[in-house]
Every structure is written in structure tokens, then in C-alpha cells.
Coordinates of C-alpha atoms in Angstrom, one line a residue:
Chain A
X1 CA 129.3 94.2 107.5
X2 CA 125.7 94.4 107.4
X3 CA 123.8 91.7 106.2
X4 CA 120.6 91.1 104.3
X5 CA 118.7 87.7 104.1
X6 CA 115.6 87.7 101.8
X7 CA 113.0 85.2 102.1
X8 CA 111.8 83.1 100.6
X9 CA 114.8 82.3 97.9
X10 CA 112.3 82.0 95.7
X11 CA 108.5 81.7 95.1
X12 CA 105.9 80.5 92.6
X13 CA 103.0 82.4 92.0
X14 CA 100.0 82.9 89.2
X15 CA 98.9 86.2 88.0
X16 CA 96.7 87.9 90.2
X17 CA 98.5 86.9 93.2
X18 CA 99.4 88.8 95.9
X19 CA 102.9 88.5 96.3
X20 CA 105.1 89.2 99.8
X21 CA 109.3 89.4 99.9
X22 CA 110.7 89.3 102.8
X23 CA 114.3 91.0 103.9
X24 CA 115.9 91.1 107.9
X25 CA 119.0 93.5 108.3
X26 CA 121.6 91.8 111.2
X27 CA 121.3 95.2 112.5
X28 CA 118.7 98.6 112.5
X29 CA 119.4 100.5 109.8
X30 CA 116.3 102.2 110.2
X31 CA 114.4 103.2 107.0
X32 CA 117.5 103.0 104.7
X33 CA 116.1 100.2 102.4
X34 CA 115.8 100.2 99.1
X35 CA 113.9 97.7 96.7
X36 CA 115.2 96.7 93.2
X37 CA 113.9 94.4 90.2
X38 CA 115.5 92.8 87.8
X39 CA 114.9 90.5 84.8
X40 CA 117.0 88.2 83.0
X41 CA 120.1 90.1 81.4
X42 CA 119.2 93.3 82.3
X43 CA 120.2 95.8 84.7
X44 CA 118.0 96.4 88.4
X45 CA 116.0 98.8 88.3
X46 CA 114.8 100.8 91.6
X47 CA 111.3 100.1 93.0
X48 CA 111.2 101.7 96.3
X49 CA 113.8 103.8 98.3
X50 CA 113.3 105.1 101.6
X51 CA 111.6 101.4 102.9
X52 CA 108.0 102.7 101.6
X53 CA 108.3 105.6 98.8
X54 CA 107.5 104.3 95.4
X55 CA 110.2 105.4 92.5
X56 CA 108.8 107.8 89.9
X57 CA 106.9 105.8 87.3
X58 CA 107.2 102.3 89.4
X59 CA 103.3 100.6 89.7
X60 CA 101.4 101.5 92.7
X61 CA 101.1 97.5 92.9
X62 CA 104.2 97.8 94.2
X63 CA 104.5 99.1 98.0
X64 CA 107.2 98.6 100.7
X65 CA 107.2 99.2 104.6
X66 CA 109.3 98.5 107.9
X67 CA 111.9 100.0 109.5
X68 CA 114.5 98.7 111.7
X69 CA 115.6 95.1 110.8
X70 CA 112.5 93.8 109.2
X71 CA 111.4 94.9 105.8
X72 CA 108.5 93.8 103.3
X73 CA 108.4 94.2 99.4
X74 CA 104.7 93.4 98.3
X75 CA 102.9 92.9 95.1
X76 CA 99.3 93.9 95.6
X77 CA 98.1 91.8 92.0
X78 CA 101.2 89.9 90.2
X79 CA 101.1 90.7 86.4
X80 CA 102.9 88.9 83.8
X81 CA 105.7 91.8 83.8
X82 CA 106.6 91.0 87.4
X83 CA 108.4 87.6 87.2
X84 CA 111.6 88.7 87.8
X85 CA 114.2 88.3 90.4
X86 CA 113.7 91.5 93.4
X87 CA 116.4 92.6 95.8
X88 CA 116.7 95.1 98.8
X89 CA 119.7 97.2 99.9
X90 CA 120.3 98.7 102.7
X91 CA 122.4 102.3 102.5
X92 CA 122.0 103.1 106.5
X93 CA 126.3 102.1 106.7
X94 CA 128.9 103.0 103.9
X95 CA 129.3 99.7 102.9
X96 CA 125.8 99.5 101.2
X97 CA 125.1 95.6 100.9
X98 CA 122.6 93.6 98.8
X99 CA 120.5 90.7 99.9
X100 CA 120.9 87.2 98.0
X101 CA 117.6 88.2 95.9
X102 CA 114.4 86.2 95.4
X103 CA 112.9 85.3 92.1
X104 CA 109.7 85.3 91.6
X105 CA 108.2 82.6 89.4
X106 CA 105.2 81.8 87.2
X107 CA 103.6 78.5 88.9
Chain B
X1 CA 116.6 111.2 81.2
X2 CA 119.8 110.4 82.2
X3 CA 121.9 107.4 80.7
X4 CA 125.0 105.3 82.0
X5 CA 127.2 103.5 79.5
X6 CA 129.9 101.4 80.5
X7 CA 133.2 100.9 78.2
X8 CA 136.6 98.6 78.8
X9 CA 138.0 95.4 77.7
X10 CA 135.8 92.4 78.4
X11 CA 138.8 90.0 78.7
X12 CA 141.4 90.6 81.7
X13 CA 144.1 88.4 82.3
X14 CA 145.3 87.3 85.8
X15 CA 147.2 89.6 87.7
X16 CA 146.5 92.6 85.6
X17 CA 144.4 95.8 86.1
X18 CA 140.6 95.8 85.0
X19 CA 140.2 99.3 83.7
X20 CA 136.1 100.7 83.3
X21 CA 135.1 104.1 82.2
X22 CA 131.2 105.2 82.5
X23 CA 129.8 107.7 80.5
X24 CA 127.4 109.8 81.8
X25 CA 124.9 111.5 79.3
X26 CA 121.5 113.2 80.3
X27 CA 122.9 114.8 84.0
X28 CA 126.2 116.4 84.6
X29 CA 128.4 114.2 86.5
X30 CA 129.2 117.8 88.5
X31 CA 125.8 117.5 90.3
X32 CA 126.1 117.8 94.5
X33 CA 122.8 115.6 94.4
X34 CA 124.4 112.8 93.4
X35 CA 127.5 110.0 94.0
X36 CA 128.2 107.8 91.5
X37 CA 129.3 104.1 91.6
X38 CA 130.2 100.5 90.7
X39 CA 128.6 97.7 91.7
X40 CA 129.4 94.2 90.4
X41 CA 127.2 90.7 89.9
X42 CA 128.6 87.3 89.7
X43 CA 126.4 83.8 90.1
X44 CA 128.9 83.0 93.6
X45 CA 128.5 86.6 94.6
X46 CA 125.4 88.2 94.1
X47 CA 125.2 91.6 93.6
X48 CA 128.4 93.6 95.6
X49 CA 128.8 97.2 95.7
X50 CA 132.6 98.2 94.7
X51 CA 132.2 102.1 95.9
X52 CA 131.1 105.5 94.8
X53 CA 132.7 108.9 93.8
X54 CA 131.5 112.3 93.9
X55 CA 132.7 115.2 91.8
X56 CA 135.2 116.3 93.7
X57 CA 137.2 113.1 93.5
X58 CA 136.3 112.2 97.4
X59 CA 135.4 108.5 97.3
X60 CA 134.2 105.5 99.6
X61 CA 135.3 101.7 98.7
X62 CA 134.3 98.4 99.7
X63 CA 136.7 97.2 102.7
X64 CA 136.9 94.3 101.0
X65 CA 138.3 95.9 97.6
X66 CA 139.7 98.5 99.4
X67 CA 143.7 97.6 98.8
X68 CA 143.2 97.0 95.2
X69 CA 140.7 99.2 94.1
X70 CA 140.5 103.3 92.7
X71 CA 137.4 104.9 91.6
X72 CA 138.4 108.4 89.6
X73 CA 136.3 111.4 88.0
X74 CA 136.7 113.1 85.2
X75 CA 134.1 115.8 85.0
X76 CA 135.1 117.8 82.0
X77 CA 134.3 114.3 80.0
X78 CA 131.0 113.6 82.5
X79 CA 132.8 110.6 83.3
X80 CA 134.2 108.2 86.0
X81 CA 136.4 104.8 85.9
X82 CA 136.9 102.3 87.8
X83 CA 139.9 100.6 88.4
X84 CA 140.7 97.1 89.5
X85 CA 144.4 96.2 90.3
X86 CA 145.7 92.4 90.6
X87 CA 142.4 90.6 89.1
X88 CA 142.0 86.8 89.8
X89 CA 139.3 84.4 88.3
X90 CA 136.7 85.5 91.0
X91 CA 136.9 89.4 90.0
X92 CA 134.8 87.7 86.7
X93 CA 131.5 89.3 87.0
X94 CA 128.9 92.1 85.1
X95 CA 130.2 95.3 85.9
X96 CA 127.4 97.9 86.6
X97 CA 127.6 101.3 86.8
X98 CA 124.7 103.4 88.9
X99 CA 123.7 107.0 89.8
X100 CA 123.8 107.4 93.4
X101 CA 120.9 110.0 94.9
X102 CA 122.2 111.0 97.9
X103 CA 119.5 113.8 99.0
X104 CA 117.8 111.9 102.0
X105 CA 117.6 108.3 101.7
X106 CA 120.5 107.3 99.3
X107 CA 119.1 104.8 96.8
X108 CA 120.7 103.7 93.1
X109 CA 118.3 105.7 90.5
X110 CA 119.9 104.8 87.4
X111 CA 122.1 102.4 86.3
X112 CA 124.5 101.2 82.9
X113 CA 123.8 97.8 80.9
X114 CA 126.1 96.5 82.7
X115 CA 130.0 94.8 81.1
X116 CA 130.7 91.8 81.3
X117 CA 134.8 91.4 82.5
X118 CA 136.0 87.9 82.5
X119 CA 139.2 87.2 84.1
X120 CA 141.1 84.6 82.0
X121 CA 144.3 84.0 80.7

């Protein structure tokens, strides 16, 4: 199996901040990395697919790059409706696999 | 816009079969664009992808699940099931179902509420 590690685990952060995720594949998977947010009790939502290509309607605060085994998630100016918890997934292999997510705090 | 809705008993016991149905409204399920899936979440697992079915019944699982596992279509209804044979305490989780765009990079565009199943006698 592949498998994606997100750091940090989790982060504290003020509005206003700019805000880098981290996530490392064990192997290339090339650009097949996908970005996801999600808030207490509530379904993820897609942010980014494709490693860098911002879903329709998702904040251009939000932007995503790498390609290989290293991957970033970054928020250019945290708002209030970020805090959340974020995860990537990788769909290069058929066994599409999450990473352990990291939440994003107010500090 | 399409929606997902997910629909089944929320209380399993041990040993029996967990049995999910996800309506699709907004999209037709018939769509070559698209698979369409089960992913699950629980607090020891994170989130786990269970596996994906297109509309002509051709499906992928999760090696894991694999043995106990079948994900079915139904496309005259615009929906697909999920179901989950020999259940034990750790099959307890949110049960999500997702859209699946499979034109270029495959990525999980929509998604259900999400159910929660708990496995208890």
C-alpha cells in the first residue's frame, strides 16, 4: 500500500497567517494528489485535485504543488472559515489511500 | 448540483451484514465520467477508501475488504449499495459516499453526509 504522512499533525495559527501542510507519498505517484477539508461533523470537501488545480468555487488562498513524493497544501492568508482538519489522497494506485490529516487550529 | 444521500440501519450486530444504499440525485449514476464509492472514517482509522463502482457493475475494492465486501449498481434507481459481510466492533465508523471523477486526475468531487454504522450487539 501506499502511504501518506502529513505534517505537522497539527498546527496553531492566527488569522492572517500563512499556513503550509505538508504530505510525502512512500512512493512517486506523480501528480495524483488531491487535497480535502473538513470541519467538525461534516463531510470533506475537495480543495485541489491534480497536486496544483484549484476545485471549482474553492478560494484562490488555497493553492497546492509537487509532484513525485512530496506535496504542499498552502493557505496564502488563514481566515476564520479555514480551521478545519485538511487531508491529501493520493489516486496514482487503485487502492487510493488518505493521509492521517492535520488540523489546523486557532492559536 | 449533484447530491449524495446515504440510507441503512445505523445499528449492526456482530457477525452480520452492514447493508448501505446511496442515492444519487442531480447527475445520472449512468455517466462514463464518473465511478462512484465508499469511503469510511473511524477515530483508530482515519479516513479508508472501501472501493468504487461504475455503471456497468465493474468494480475495484480495498484488498483489505476485499473477502468480505460487494459494491452493486442499480442504475434505473440512480443508485449504488454497499455491502459489508461478517462486521466486528472495528467495522464501527461514518460511512461516506463520494462521486468519483475519473476524467484525468481522479479526485472525490462530491460526497454524502455521511452514516454513522455502529457495530454492537
Amino acid at each position: 500500500d501506499i502511504q501518506m504522512t502529513q505534517s505537522p499533525s497539527s498546527l496553531s495559527a492566527s488569522v492572517g497567517d500563512r499556513v503550509t501542510i505538508t504530505c510525502r507519498a512512500s512512493q512517486s505517484i506523480s501528480n495524483f494528489l488531491n487535497w480535502y477539508q473538513q470541519k467538525p461533523g461534516k463531510a470533506p470537501k475537495l480543495l485541489i485535485y491534480g497536486a496544483s488545480t484549484l476545485q471549482s468555487g474553492v478560494s484562490s488562498r488555497f493553492g497546492g504543488g509537487g509532484s513525485g513524493t512530496d506535496f504542499t497544501l498552502t493557505i496564502s492568508s488563514l481566515q476564520p472559515e479555514d480551521f478545519a482538519t485538511y487531508y491529501c489522497q493520493q489516486s496514482y494506485y487503485t487502492l487510493r489511500t488518505f493521509g492521517q490529516g492535520t488540523t489546523v487550529e486557532m492559536k | 448540483q449533484v447530491q449524495l444521500q446515504e440510507s441503512g440501519p445505523g445499528l449492526v450486530k456482530p457477525s452480520e451484514t452492514l447493508s448501505l444504499t446511496c442515492t444519487v440525485s442531480g447527475d445520472s449514476i449512468s455517466s462514463s465520467s464518473y465511478y462512484w464509492g465508499w469511503i469510511r472514517q473511524s477515530p483508530v482509522k482515519g479516513l479508508e477508501w472501501i472501493g468504487s463502482v461504475f455503471y456497468s457493475g465493474n468494480a475495484y475494492y480495498n484488498p483489505s475488504l476485499k473477502s468480505r465486501v460487494t459494491i452493486s449498481v442499480d442504475t434505473s434507481k440512480n443508485q449504488f449499495s454497499l455491502r459489508l459481510d461478517s462486521v466486528t466492533a472495528t467495522d464501527t465508523a461514518v460511512y461516506y459516499c463520494a462521486r468519483e471523477h475519473t476524467v484525468a486526475i481522479s479526485h472525490l468531487d462530491n460526497w454524502g453526509q455521511g452514516a454513522l454504522v455502529t457495530v454492537s450487539s
